Amino acid sequence: MTTLRADRRFSWLRSVIAVYAKDWHSELRTRYAISALLMFVVTTIAIIMFSLGSEDAPPEVLSGMLWVVVFFGAMSGLARTFVMEEERGTSMTLQLLTGPSAVYFGKLLFNLVLVFGLNSVTVVLYLLLINGFVVKTVSIFLVTLILGSIGFAAAATIIAAIIARASTKGTLYPVLSFPILLPLLLTVINATRMAGEGAAFSEAYGEFQLLISYIVVVIAASTVVFDYVWKD
Amino acid sequence: MNESVHIKASGLKKVFNGRTIFSDISFLLTPGQTLLVTGRNGSGKSTLVKILCGLLTPTAGSVDRGGGPRRSEAALLAEIGLVAPYLQMYDEFSAVENMRSALAMRGLKPAAYDIDVVLQRVGLYARRADDVRTYSSGMKQRMKFAFALIHSPSILFLDEPMANLDSEGMEMVRGVMREQRSKGMLVVATNEVNDVDTFDQKVNLDDAARR
């Protein structure tokens, strides 16, 4: 009985990894999401850079703008995981191959890697190109970046699954994402501001607790909702 | 042959946008048996196949595919092979990549399966490394057979299996159907079957729509 259970668990894990690997393999061939994300990040940061010129904006404005870039960058690429399956007509193939939970976690894993990549590029470019954006408490900034990325990926994955079935995908995604991501955005902007102001690591505990709670709630709710979203 | 697997359809009904497609479809298909689903265009043949595969939920009624309530969804899916016009492969992958990916997504180990043998059987071995996007519609149909047969399913669903195939391809399909009869269960949804009498059970959806 234990062997059977362990075998099922390994089989589920293999399915999750296979869904993730399939998406990466496909992404490397088509470069749909990576290109969209990179183009968006580069152009948006360039616009911010030109509009600020040599002026130093306050840290709270700069930290807010950093997450605006991340938000819209994520919106331009993260829906791809489900929208492409729907547009190419492969969702039914996927439904036939594996259960909903393996699809959800495989896609979540793909979006996680994509968001981490996006955020890393965004932060490096932002630090290099935007005048006045400094990080005084690196530990707060790094933890915020990691937790924020997980939160973004978790929310974006389930929203992408929902809107993939709709006819107005393009406009619906940011509209539906905004209220769901608002608590996350407010928390990461605040934590980034604290990192810029040089606050002690312990002062950001409240923000971290909020981010962890957000991640747990979104992933737990998604696993319940996804079964209904994925099947007709 | 997996004796614990069967298909028991009880009082199946499907309504789309207020229109009843079919109703009161019931049958029991056991290992070794075959079922033919016929009906005019739009009578719901594909809808019934999707419901039997678990891809669509019926408006009323239920489908029991055996194995008991504790059986995982992945285990149930592993018993199914489907060839259908609405089933799409990943165009940017080759035949071999599609097959490997499908086996892995089923939770199986691709190395344990002889993909080349299946591709030879459906006549795609020579083009196995080419992207599916470069295939003709007939080759894509053959690819769907390879996709459906690689894991030796207990239940094989064929929805319009002869679509886009040449005479050699049609002969391959007849061979697959003959073999499946001895290995498990076969469900065929089409109006293009000459040997109707060889099927153990028949569901005519034109009758079901009138109920």
Short mmCIF file of C-alpha atoms in Angstrom, two decimals:
data_model
loop_
_atom_site.label_atom_id
_atom_site.label_comp_id
_atom_site.label_asym_id
_atom_site.label_seq_id
_atom_site.Cartn_x
_atom_site.Cartn_y
_atom_site.Cartn_z
CA MET A 1 0.00 0.00 0.00
CA THR A 2 2.82 2.41 0.94
CA THR A 3 4.69 1.53 -2.25
CA LEU A 4 1.57 2.15 -4.30
CA ARG A 5 1.06 5.55 -2.67
CA ALA A 6 4.71 6.50 -3.16
CA ASP A 7 4.51 5.37 -6.78
CA ARG A 8 1.40 7.54 -7.33
CA ARG A 9 3.19 10.50 -5.75
CA PHE A 10 6.23 10.00 -8.02
CA SER A 11 3.93 9.62 -11.01
CA TRP A 12 2.19 12.93 -10.09
CA LEU A 13 5.56 14.63 -9.65
CA ARG A 14 6.72 13.31 -13.03
CA SER A 15 3.56 14.77 -14.59
CA VAL A 16 4.15 18.18 -12.95
CA ILE A 17 7.76 18.28 -14.14
CA ALA A 18 6.71 17.10 -17.61
CA VAL A 19 4.12 19.90 -17.94
CA TYR A 20 6.78 22.41 -16.84
CA ALA A 21 9.40 20.92 -19.19
CA LYS A 22 6.93 20.90 -22.09
CA ASP A 23 6.17 24.60 -21.55
CA TRP A 24 9.87 25.52 -21.39
CA HIS A 25 10.67 23.45 -24.41
CA SER A 26 7.84 25.18 -26.28
CA GLU A 27 8.92 28.62 -25.00
CA LEU A 28 12.49 28.10 -26.15
CA ARG A 29 11.18 27.22 -29.62
CA THR A 30 8.64 30.03 -29.94
CA ARG A 31 10.10 32.70 -27.57
CA TYR A 32 6.60 34.10 -27.19
CA ALA A 33 6.64 35.00 -23.47
CA ILE A 34 10.35 35.79 -23.10
CA SER A 35 10.31 38.22 -26.02
CA ALA A 36 7.12 39.95 -24.82
CA LEU A 37 8.47 40.28 -21.27
CA LEU A 38 11.91 41.55 -22.27
CA MET A 39 10.57 44.06 -24.80
CA PHE A 40 8.10 45.41 -22.26
CA VAL A 41 10.66 45.72 -19.45
CA VAL A 42 13.28 47.40 -21.61
CA THR A 43 10.88 49.92 -23.20
CA THR A 44 9.15 50.79 -19.92
CA ILE A 45 12.39 51.35 -18.03
CA ALA A 46 13.68 53.47 -20.94
CA ILE A 47 10.51 55.62 -20.80
CA ILE A 48 10.86 56.07 -17.00
CA MET A 49 14.53 56.93 -17.45
CA PHE A 50 13.84 59.58 -20.12
CA SER A 51 10.88 61.09 -18.28
CA LEU A 52 12.84 61.45 -15.03
CA GLY A 53 15.89 62.88 -16.78
CA SER A 54 18.44 64.01 -14.21
CA GLU A 55 15.84 64.61 -11.48
CA ASP A 56 15.87 62.49 -8.34
CA ALA A 57 12.38 61.18 -7.57
CA PRO A 58 11.54 60.27 -3.95
CA PRO A 59 12.29 56.61 -2.97
CA GLU A 60 8.57 55.76 -2.46
CA VAL A 61 7.81 56.89 -6.03
CA LEU A 62 10.75 54.93 -7.46
CA SER A 63 9.88 51.75 -5.56
CA GLY A 64 6.26 52.09 -6.74
CA MET A 65 7.41 52.49 -10.35
CA LEU A 66 9.61 49.40 -10.10
CA TRP A 67 6.58 47.28 -9.28
CA VAL A 68 4.49 48.98 -11.97
CA VAL A 69 7.08 47.71 -14.48
CA VAL A 70 6.94 44.23 -12.93
CA PHE A 71 3.10 44.20 -12.87
CA PHE A 72 2.59 45.14 -16.51
CA GLY A 73 5.58 43.07 -17.61
CA ALA A 74 4.06 40.03 -15.92
CA MET A 75 0.67 40.82 -17.48
CA SER A 76 2.21 40.80 -20.95
CA GLY A 77 3.73 37.33 -20.66
CA LEU A 78 2.32 35.19 -17.88
CA ALA A 79 -1.07 34.54 -19.44
CA ARG A 80 0.72 32.71 -22.22
CA THR A 81 0.79 29.35 -20.38
CA PHE A 82 -2.95 28.85 -20.64
CA VAL A 83 -3.92 31.18 -23.49
CA MET A 84 -1.59 29.41 -25.94
CA GLU A 85 -3.04 25.99 -25.01
CA GLU A 86 -6.53 27.33 -25.65
CA GLU A 87 -5.65 29.10 -28.92
CA ARG A 88 -3.78 26.12 -30.36
CA GLY A 89 -6.52 23.73 -29.23
CA THR A 90 -4.14 21.68 -27.11
CA SER A 91 -6.01 22.14 -23.79
CA MET A 92 -8.08 19.06 -24.52
CA THR A 93 -4.91 17.07 -25.23
CA LEU A 94 -3.53 18.19 -21.89
CA GLN A 95 -6.79 17.28 -20.14
CA LEU A 96 -6.51 13.82 -21.62
CA LEU A 97 -2.91 13.36 -20.48
CA THR A 98 -2.93 14.37 -16.86
CA GLY A 99 -5.07 15.54 -13.95
CA PRO A 100 -5.83 19.20 -13.16
CA SER A 101 -3.48 19.46 -10.17
CA ALA A 102 -0.45 18.36 -12.22
CA VAL A 103 -1.34 20.91 -14.91
CA TYR A 104 -1.78 23.72 -12.35
CA PHE A 105 1.49 23.05 -10.53
CA GLY A 106 3.42 22.49 -13.77
CA LYS A 107 2.18 25.83 -15.12
CA LEU A 108 2.82 27.53 -11.76
CA LEU A 109 6.40 26.26 -11.82
CA PHE A 110 6.85 27.64 -15.35
CA ASN A 111 5.44 31.04 -14.37
CA LEU A 112 7.60 31.09 -11.22
CA VAL A 113 10.77 30.67 -13.24
CA LEU A 114 9.56 33.25 -15.77
CA VAL A 115 8.73 35.82 -13.05
CA PHE A 116 12.05 35.26 -11.27
CA GLY A 117 13.84 35.83 -14.57
CA LEU A 118 11.72 38.90 -15.36
CA ASN A 119 12.23 40.40 -11.90
CA SER A 120 15.98 39.78 -11.94
CA VAL A 121 16.37 41.55 -15.30
CA THR A 122 14.04 44.38 -14.24
CA VAL A 123 15.86 45.00 -10.95
CA VAL A 124 19.32 44.96 -12.53
CA LEU A 125 18.24 47.40 -15.29
CA TYR A 126 16.37 49.57 -12.79
CA LEU A 127 19.37 49.78 -10.44
CA LEU A 128 21.70 50.59 -13.32
CA LEU A 129 19.56 53.09 -15.22
CA ILE A 130 17.26 54.89 -12.79
CA ASN A 131 18.78 57.80 -10.91
CA GLY A 132 18.18 57.85 -7.16
CA PHE A 133 17.01 54.23 -6.79
CA VAL A 134 19.18 52.78 -4.05
CA VAL A 135 18.77 49.73 -1.86
CA LYS A 136 20.16 50.30 1.61
CA THR A 137 18.85 47.09 3.25
CA VAL A 138 19.63 44.40 0.70
CA SER A 139 18.14 41.58 2.82
CA ILE A 140 14.68 43.22 2.90
CA PHE A 141 14.85 43.87 -0.83
CA LEU A 142 15.87 40.29 -1.69
CA VAL A 143 13.20 38.66 0.50
CA THR A 144 10.58 41.06 -0.93
CA LEU A 145 11.68 40.23 -4.44
CA ILE A 146 11.50 36.47 -3.81
CA LEU A 147 8.14 36.51 -2.00
CA GLY A 148 6.72 39.08 -4.41
CA SER A 149 7.72 36.93 -7.39
CA ILE A 150 6.07 33.84 -5.90
CA GLY A 151 2.91 35.83 -5.16
CA PHE A 152 2.83 37.27 -8.68
CA ALA A 153 3.30 33.86 -10.29
CA ALA A 154 0.65 32.21 -8.07
CA ALA A 155 -2.01 34.85 -8.79
CA ALA A 156 -1.11 35.21 -12.48
CA THR A 157 -1.37 31.44 -13.07
CA ILE A 158 -4.93 31.03 -11.81
CA ILE A 159 -6.10 34.27 -13.46
CA ALA A 160 -4.55 33.10 -16.75
CA ALA A 161 -6.46 29.80 -16.45
CA ILE A 162 -9.72 31.71 -15.93
CA ILE A 163 -9.30 34.23 -18.74
CA ALA A 164 -8.00 31.65 -21.25
CA ARG A 165 -11.63 30.56 -21.72
CA ALA A 166 -12.88 34.12 -22.30
CA SER A 167 -13.15 35.78 -25.71
CA THR A 168 -11.59 39.10 -24.59
CA LYS A 169 -8.38 37.69 -23.15
CA GLY A 170 -6.08 40.67 -23.79
CA THR A 171 -8.06 43.29 -21.89
CA LEU A 172 -9.50 40.97 -19.27
CA TYR A 173 -6.14 39.85 -17.89
CA PRO A 174 -4.84 43.12 -16.37
CA VAL A 175 -8.39 44.16 -15.39
CA LEU A 176 -9.04 40.94 -13.48
CA SER A 177 -5.49 40.80 -12.10
CA PHE A 178 -5.45 44.30 -10.62
CA PRO A 179 -7.90 43.77 -7.70
CA ILE A 180 -6.42 40.32 -6.96
CA LEU A 181 -2.84 41.62 -7.04
CA LEU A 182 -3.57 44.90 -5.20
CA PRO A 183 -2.81 43.59 -1.67
CA LEU A 184 0.42 42.06 -2.99
CA LEU A 185 1.41 45.23 -4.86
CA LEU A 186 0.80 47.51 -1.86
CA THR A 187 2.86 45.23 0.40
CA VAL A 188 5.83 44.83 -1.96
CA ILE A 189 5.90 48.57 -2.72
CA ASN A 190 5.97 49.32 1.00
CA ALA A 191 8.69 46.73 1.68
CA THR A 192 10.78 48.05 -1.24
CA ARG A 193 10.44 51.58 0.15
CA MET A 194 11.65 50.29 3.55
CA ALA A 195 14.64 48.65 1.85
CA GLY A 196 15.42 51.97 0.13
CA GLU A 197 15.17 53.91 3.38
CA GLY A 198 17.56 51.55 5.18
CA ALA A 199 15.07 50.07 7.68
CA ALA A 200 16.23 47.18 9.90
CA PHE A 201 15.31 43.68 8.65
CA SER A 202 13.05 43.06 11.66
CA GLU A 203 10.95 46.12 10.81
CA ALA A 204 9.78 44.40 7.62
CA TYR A 205 8.50 41.24 9.39
CA GLY A 206 4.90 42.46 9.10
CA GLU A 207 5.24 42.85 5.32
CA PHE A 208 6.82 39.40 4.98
CA GLN A 209 4.04 37.81 7.01
CA LEU A 210 1.48 39.46 4.76
CA LEU A 211 3.27 38.22 1.63
CA ILE A 212 3.55 34.64 2.94
CA SER A 213 -0.16 34.66 3.92
CA TYR A 214 -1.07 35.97 0.46
CA ILE A 215 0.94 33.22 -1.25
CA VAL A 216 -0.57 30.45 0.91
CA VAL A 217 -4.14 31.71 0.42
CA VAL A 218 -3.78 32.17 -3.36
CA ILE A 219 -2.18 28.75 -3.95
CA ALA A 220 -4.66 26.96 -1.66
CA ALA A 221 -7.65 28.67 -3.29
CA SER A 222 -6.22 28.01 -6.76
CA THR A 223 -5.89 24.27 -6.21
CA VAL A 224 -9.57 24.15 -5.22
CA VAL A 225 -10.83 26.45 -8.00
CA PHE A 226 -8.63 25.05 -10.78
CA ASP A 227 -10.55 21.76 -11.10
CA TYR A 228 -13.68 23.72 -12.03
CA VAL A 229 -11.84 26.20 -14.27
CA TRP A 230 -9.90 23.57 -16.18
CA LYS A 231 -12.78 21.24 -17.03
CA ASP A 232 -15.78 22.57 -18.94
CA MET B 1 -6.47 -6.88 -20.74
CA ASN B 2 -7.42 -4.87 -17.61
CA GLU B 3 -10.59 -6.61 -16.41
CA SER B 4 -11.39 -3.95 -13.78
CA VAL B 5 -11.98 -1.33 -16.46
CA HIS B 6 -15.34 -0.97 -18.15
CA ILE B 7 -17.61 1.80 -19.39
CA LYS B 8 -21.01 2.05 -17.81
CA ALA B 9 -23.04 4.95 -19.16
CA SER B 10 -26.26 5.65 -17.29
CA GLY B 11 -28.94 8.00 -18.59
CA LEU B 12 -26.55 10.38 -20.35
CA LYS B 13 -28.02 13.66 -21.50
CA LYS B 14 -26.35 16.72 -22.95
CA VAL B 15 -27.92 20.13 -23.41
CA PHE B 16 -26.09 22.99 -25.19
CA ASN B 17 -27.61 26.49 -25.03
CA GLY B 18 -31.02 25.10 -24.19
CA ARG B 19 -30.92 22.56 -27.05
CA THR B 20 -30.98 18.89 -26.11
CA ILE B 21 -28.31 17.12 -28.16
CA PHE B 22 -29.16 13.66 -26.90
CA SER B 23 -30.75 12.08 -23.88
CA ASP B 24 -31.19 8.77 -22.09
CA ILE B 25 -28.05 7.05 -23.42
CA SER B 26 -27.22 3.98 -21.38
CA PHE B 27 -24.96 1.01 -22.07
CA LEU B 28 -22.37 -1.22 -20.46
CA LEU B 29 -19.17 -1.98 -22.35
CA THR B 30 -16.93 -4.66 -20.90
CA PRO B 31 -13.40 -5.78 -21.93
CA GLY B 32 -13.34 -7.36 -25.37
CA GLN B 33 -16.43 -5.49 -26.53
CA THR B 34 -16.85 -2.84 -29.20
CA LEU B 35 -19.28 0.05 -29.52
CA LEU B 36 -20.26 1.96 -32.64
CA VAL B 37 -21.70 5.47 -32.29
CA THR B 38 -23.50 6.75 -35.36
CA GLY B 39 -25.68 9.73 -36.18
CA ARG B 40 -26.05 12.54 -38.66
CA ASN B 41 -23.79 15.64 -38.54
CA GLY B 42 -24.41 17.58 -35.34
CA SER B 43 -26.12 14.66 -33.62
CA GLY B 44 -23.52 14.71 -30.82
CA LYS B 45 -21.15 11.84 -31.68
CA SER B 46 -18.08 13.83 -30.64
CA THR B 47 -19.89 15.20 -27.59
CA LEU B 48 -20.70 11.67 -26.46
CA VAL B 49 -17.09 10.56 -27.01
CA LYS B 50 -15.82 13.54 -24.97
CA ILE B 51 -18.23 12.67 -22.15
CA LEU B 52 -17.12 9.02 -22.18
CA CYS B 53 -13.45 10.12 -22.03
CA GLY B 54 -14.16 12.49 -19.14
CA LEU B 55 -13.39 15.62 -21.18
CA LEU B 56 -16.92 16.95 -20.91
CA THR B 57 -19.49 16.77 -18.13
CA PRO B 58 -22.93 15.45 -19.04
CA THR B 59 -25.97 17.60 -18.21
CA ALA B 60 -27.53 14.50 -16.62
CA GLY B 61 -26.46 10.92 -16.08
CA SER B 62 -23.06 9.46 -15.28
CA VAL B 63 -20.14 7.48 -16.69
CA ASP B 64 -18.38 4.84 -14.63
CA ARG B 65 -15.05 3.73 -16.09
CA GLY B 66 -14.37 1.12 -13.40
CA GLY B 67 -11.52 0.83 -10.96
CA GLY B 68 -13.54 1.94 -7.93
CA PRO B 69 -13.87 5.33 -6.21
CA ARG B 70 -10.28 5.35 -4.87
CA ARG B 71 -8.75 5.23 -8.30
CA SER B 72 -6.81 8.38 -9.17
CA GLU B 73 -7.73 10.47 -12.22
CA ALA B 74 -4.26 9.88 -13.68
CA ALA B 75 -4.78 6.11 -13.44
CA LEU B 76 -8.13 6.41 -15.22
CA LEU B 77 -6.64 8.62 -17.93
CA ALA B 78 -3.85 6.06 -18.45
CA GLU B 79 -6.52 3.56 -19.56
CA ILE B 80 -7.72 5.85 -22.35
CA GLY B 81 -6.49 6.44 -25.88
CA LEU B 82 -8.30 8.94 -28.12
CA VAL B 83 -8.06 9.79 -31.79
CA ALA B 84 -10.26 12.73 -32.71
CA PRO B 85 -10.33 15.75 -35.05
CA TYR B 86 -10.44 18.16 -32.08
CA LEU B 87 -7.34 16.67 -30.46
CA GLN B 88 -4.28 18.74 -31.38
CA MET B 89 -0.60 17.89 -31.09
CA TYR B 90 2.12 20.40 -30.21
CA ASP B 91 3.10 21.72 -33.64
CA GLU B 92 6.50 23.04 -32.59
CA PHE B 93 7.61 19.56 -31.44
CA SER B 94 8.60 16.59 -33.55
CA ALA B 95 6.65 13.32 -33.45
CA VAL B 96 9.17 11.80 -31.04
CA GLU B 97 9.14 14.87 -28.79
CA ASN B 98 5.35 14.87 -28.72
CA MET B 99 5.30 11.20 -27.74
CA ARG B 100 7.98 11.56 -25.05
CA SER B 101 6.27 14.60 -23.62
CA ALA B 102 2.87 12.86 -23.60
CA LEU B 103 4.24 9.80 -21.81
CA ALA B 104 5.97 11.95 -19.20
CA MET B 105 2.83 14.02 -18.65
CA ARG B 106 0.94 10.77 -18.08
CA GLY B 107 3.41 10.15 -15.25
CA LEU B 108 5.14 7.34 -17.19
CA LYS B 109 8.81 6.87 -18.00
CA PRO B 110 9.33 7.55 -21.74
CA ALA B 111 12.44 5.34 -21.81
CA ALA B 112 10.30 2.30 -20.99
CA TYR B 113 8.26 2.67 -24.20
CA ASP B 114 9.32 1.86 -27.74
CA ILE B 115 8.27 5.01 -29.53
CA ASP B 116 10.00 4.04 -32.78
CA VAL B 117 7.94 0.84 -33.09
CA VAL B 118 4.67 2.77 -32.78
CA LEU B 119 5.83 5.40 -35.27
CA GLN B 120 6.80 2.65 -37.70
CA ARG B 121 3.37 1.12 -37.33
CA VAL B 122 1.57 4.37 -38.22
CA GLY B 123 4.02 5.10 -41.03
CA LEU B 124 5.73 8.15 -39.57
CA TYR B 125 9.12 6.68 -38.68
CA ALA B 126 10.94 8.37 -41.58
CA ARG B 127 9.62 11.80 -40.51
CA ARG B 128 9.90 11.22 -36.73
CA ALA B 129 12.38 14.07 -36.18
CA ASP B 130 10.42 16.67 -38.18
CA ASP B 131 8.21 19.23 -36.47
CA VAL B 132 4.53 18.31 -36.55
CA ARG B 133 3.78 21.70 -38.16
CA THR B 134 5.42 20.39 -41.35
CA TYR B 135 3.09 17.35 -41.55
CA SER B 136 0.16 17.03 -43.93
CA SER B 137 -3.33 16.56 -42.44
CA GLY B 138 -3.13 12.82 -43.12
CA MET B 139 0.21 12.58 -41.34
CA LYS B 140 -1.23 14.50 -38.39
CA GLN B 141 -4.05 11.96 -38.24
CA ARG B 142 -1.47 9.14 -38.19
CA MET B 143 0.37 11.01 -35.45
CA LYS B 144 -2.80 11.00 -33.37
CA PHE B 145 -2.91 7.20 -33.65
CA ALA B 146 0.67 6.93 -32.42
CA PHE B 147 -0.23 9.29 -29.58
CA ALA B 148 -3.26 7.19 -28.63
CA LEU B 149 -1.57 3.78 -28.88
CA ILE B 150 1.84 4.34 -27.26
CA HIS B 151 0.66 3.52 -23.72
CA SER B 152 -1.44 0.48 -24.80
CA PRO B 153 -4.78 1.81 -23.49
CA SER B 154 -7.55 -0.51 -22.33
CA ILE B 155 -10.17 1.71 -23.95
CA LEU B 156 -9.56 3.16 -27.39
CA PHE B 157 -11.90 5.91 -28.63
CA LEU B 158 -11.81 6.64 -32.33
CA ASP B 159 -13.81 9.67 -33.45
CA GLU B 160 -13.92 9.82 -37.26
CA PRO B 161 -10.77 7.64 -37.48
CA MET B 162 -10.56 7.59 -41.27
CA ALA B 163 -10.50 11.38 -41.67
CA ASN B 164 -7.77 12.62 -44.07
CA LEU B 165 -6.23 9.15 -44.48
CA ASP B 166 -5.18 7.49 -47.74
CA SER B 167 -5.98 3.83 -48.48
CA GLU B 168 -2.81 2.66 -46.74
CA GLY B 169 -3.71 4.72 -43.68
CA MET B 170 -7.25 3.30 -43.66
CA GLU B 171 -5.81 -0.21 -43.70
CA MET B 172 -3.62 0.72 -40.73
CA VAL B 173 -6.75 1.90 -38.87
CA ARG B 174 -8.56 -1.36 -39.62
CA GLY B 175 -5.56 -3.23 -38.19
CA VAL B 176 -5.60 -1.09 -35.05
CA MET B 177 -9.32 -1.73 -34.61
CA ARG B 178 -8.89 -5.49 -35.04
CA GLU B 179 -6.08 -5.56 -32.49
CA GLN B 180 -7.95 -3.42 -29.96
CA ARG B 181 -10.90 -5.82 -30.03
CA SER B 182 -8.61 -8.52 -28.65
CA LYS B 183 -6.81 -6.22 -26.18
CA GLY B 184 -9.56 -4.18 -24.58
CA MET B 185 -12.52 -2.02 -25.52
CA LEU B 186 -13.09 -0.06 -28.69
CA VAL B 187 -15.50 2.84 -29.21
CA VAL B 188 -15.82 4.19 -32.75
CA ALA B 189 -17.85 7.29 -33.62
CA THR B 190 -18.38 7.58 -37.37
CA ASN B 191 -20.79 7.16 -40.22
CA GLU B 192 -18.14 5.64 -42.47
CA VAL B 193 -18.09 2.05 -41.30
CA ASN B 194 -18.77 -0.74 -43.76
CA ASP B 195 -18.67 -3.65 -41.34
CA VAL B 196 -21.33 -2.33 -38.92
CA ASP B 197 -22.38 -5.84 -37.94
CA THR B 198 -19.01 -6.62 -36.41
CA PHE B 199 -19.65 -4.20 -33.52
CA ASP B 200 -21.09 -5.68 -30.34
CA GLN B 201 -23.17 -2.63 -29.47
CA LYS B 202 -24.50 0.36 -31.38
CA VAL B 203 -25.74 3.75 -30.31
CA ASN B 204 -27.64 5.70 -32.96
CA LEU B 205 -27.80 9.32 -31.81
CA ASP B 206 -30.52 10.16 -34.34
CA ASP B 207 -32.80 7.95 -32.22
CA ALA B 208 -31.47 9.44 -28.97
CA ALA B 209 -32.29 12.98 -30.12
CA ARG B 210 -35.94 12.06 -30.71
CA ARG B 211 -36.44 10.76 -27.15
#
